[in-house]
Amino acid sequence: MRPGRLRTAAEDPPGRVPHPVLDRLELIRFLPVFRSITAHHGAMAYLLGINALCASEAAAVRIEDYTDVLRGHRVLHLVGKGNKPATMPLTVPVLRVLEACRGTRTTGPLILRSLSGEPVDRRDVYRMVQRIAKTAKVRRHISPHSLRHAAITNALDAGVPLRDAQILARHADPRTTEHYDRARGNLDRHGVHLFTAYVAGV
């Protein structure tokens, strides 16, 4: 493959199964079902499906990790792949769900197992996502990474610039984020339109 050229689906390694991606309507259905399960399921759904966390990152979130305010935003501090620290803002809908999950607790792991009250691990995250998918009537096999993938893909579909989507995903290389852009060949979205309007004073 030539340097700089993106891998196509046909060039993926044999046997690799792509993660199913929730479209916008499926994601909208997926997120609020915690009301019929638990707030802990809701917190998991929002951290994966809105903030694009990995399963291990979501399981590791502690209440103390999102108490800071930075430039007027409540923020979540986390440590991602390669032990790289990251800070991301929490939007109001996400914060509401996290606060419902927290309850009256002030410290400790945020998301707990329903029966034992013990912190969740990666296997618990997988089971929680499966239960939410069943409740949301999403018939396909959905994994925690499917939700992270959906967050990045739907952000790009919503018009979030590639650089900002890269920051959301915490990808080191923008070419990784480009793989998530289903409309990267859409000429209506080409940057020349916005730039022309800018220099023309329109």
GROMACS .gro file of C-alpha atoms in nm, residues 84-187:
model
  104
   84LYS     CA    1  -0.155   0.941   2.799
   85PRO     CA    2  -0.360   1.179   3.017
   86ALA     CA    3  -0.660   1.348   2.856
   87THR     CA    4  -0.916   1.606   2.963
   88MET     CA    5  -1.256   1.638   2.798
   89PRO     CA    6  -1.562   1.853   2.869
   90LEU     CA    7  -1.883   1.692   2.991
   91THR     CA    8  -2.197   1.822   2.824
   92VAL     CA    9  -2.508   1.878   3.035
   93PRO     CA   10  -2.689   1.555   2.931
   94VAL     CA   11  -2.379   1.347   3.010
   95LEU     CA   12  -2.321   1.522   3.341
   96ARG     CA   13  -2.682   1.466   3.447
   97VAL     CA   14  -2.651   1.093   3.388
   98LEU     CA   15  -2.316   1.073   3.569
   99GLU     CA   16  -2.465   1.259   3.866
  100ALA     CA   17  -2.764   1.021   3.872
  101CYS     CA   18  -2.519   0.732   3.873
  102ARG     CA   19  -2.310   0.888   4.150
  103GLY     CA   20  -2.604   0.953   4.380
  104THR     CA   21  -2.482   1.072   4.720
  105ARG     CA   22  -2.133   0.923   4.685
  106THR     CA   23  -1.842   1.167   4.674
  107THR     CA   24  -1.546   0.940   4.602
  108GLY     CA   25  -1.465   0.603   4.450
  109PRO     CA   26  -1.542   0.423   4.124
  110LEU     CA   27  -1.837   0.578   3.940
  111ILE     CA   28  -2.000   0.278   3.774
  112LEU     CA   29  -2.080  -0.020   3.995
  113ARG     CA   30  -2.228  -0.366   3.949
  114SER     CA   31  -2.601  -0.368   4.019
  115LEU     CA   32  -2.608  -0.656   4.268
  116SER     CA   33  -2.276  -0.646   4.452
  117GLY     CA   34  -2.198  -0.275   4.435
  118GLU     CA   35  -1.844  -0.363   4.329
  119PRO     CA   36  -1.663  -0.164   4.055
  120VAL     CA   37  -1.719  -0.287   3.702
  121ASP     CA   38  -1.448  -0.438   3.484
  122ARG     CA   39  -1.419  -0.473   3.105
  123ARG     CA   40  -1.633  -0.787   3.101
  124ASP     CA   41  -1.905  -0.606   3.293
  125VAL     CA   42  -1.890  -0.324   3.039
  126TYR     CA   43  -1.951  -0.572   2.758
  127ARG     CA   44  -2.248  -0.726   2.941
  128MET     CA   45  -2.395  -0.384   3.017
  129VAL     CA   46  -2.375  -0.283   2.652
  130GLN     CA   47  -2.543  -0.608   2.548
  131ARG     CA   48  -2.828  -0.548   2.792
  132ILE     CA   49  -2.876  -0.190   2.676
  133ALA     CA   50  -2.877  -0.301   2.312
  134LYS     CA   51  -3.143  -0.561   2.386
  135THR     CA   52  -3.357  -0.306   2.569
  136ALA     CA   53  -3.312  -0.055   2.285
  137LYS     CA   54  -3.414  -0.327   2.036
  138VAL     CA   55  -3.087  -0.296   1.843
  139ARG     CA   56  -3.084  -0.636   1.674
  140ARG     CA   57  -2.720  -0.641   1.566
  141HIS     CA   58  -2.430  -0.752   1.783
  142ILE     CA   59  -2.309  -0.436   1.958
  143SER     CA   60  -1.985  -0.418   2.155
  144PRO     CA   61  -1.843  -0.136   2.369
  145HIS     CA   62  -1.616  -0.041   2.078
  146SER     CA   63  -1.925  -0.018   1.855
  147LEU     CA   64  -2.042   0.270   2.074
  148ARG     CA   65  -1.704   0.445   2.064
  149HIS     CA   66  -1.706   0.399   1.686
  150ALA     CA   67  -2.060   0.540   1.671
  151ALA     CA   68  -1.958   0.848   1.872
  152ILE     CA   69  -1.673   0.929   1.634
  153THR     CA   70  -1.862   0.847   1.314
  154ASN     CA   71  -2.175   1.038   1.412
  155ALA     CA   72  -1.968   1.336   1.525
  156LEU     CA   73  -1.816   1.352   1.176
  157ASP     CA   74  -2.162   1.306   1.020
  158ALA     CA   75  -2.281   1.601   1.232
  159GLY     CA   76  -2.015   1.820   1.074
  160VAL     CA   77  -1.754   1.816   1.351
  161PRO     CA   78  -1.424   1.905   1.179
  162LEU     CA   79  -1.176   1.623   1.141
  163ARG     CA   80  -0.926   1.783   1.380
  164ASP     CA   81  -1.191   1.818   1.652
  165ALA     CA   82  -1.311   1.461   1.595
  166GLN     CA   83  -0.948   1.348   1.627
  167ILE     CA   84  -0.930   1.521   1.966
  168LEU     CA   85  -1.257   1.356   2.072
  169ALA     CA   86  -1.124   1.016   1.968
  170ARG     CA   87  -0.776   1.090   2.106
  171HIS     CA   88  -0.617   0.949   1.793
  172ALA     CA   89  -0.248   1.031   1.750
  173ASP     CA   90  -0.278   1.023   1.369
  174PRO     CA   91  -0.559   1.208   1.185
  175ARG     CA   92  -0.559   0.931   0.922
  176THR     CA   93  -0.700   0.697   1.189
  177THR     CA   94  -0.992   0.936   1.241
  178GLU     CA   95  -1.045   0.961   0.865
  179HIS     CA   96  -1.132   0.591   0.858
  180TYR     CA   97  -1.445   0.678   1.058
  181ASP     CA   98  -1.562   0.944   0.811
  182ARG     CA   99  -1.834   0.784   0.598
  183ALA     CA  100  -1.871   1.101   0.389
  184ARG     CA  101  -1.506   1.189   0.328
  185GLY     CA  102  -1.573   1.180  -0.047
  186ASN     CA  103  -1.874   1.414  -0.020
  187LEU     CA  104  -1.787   1.724  -0.225
   0.00000   0.00000   0.00000
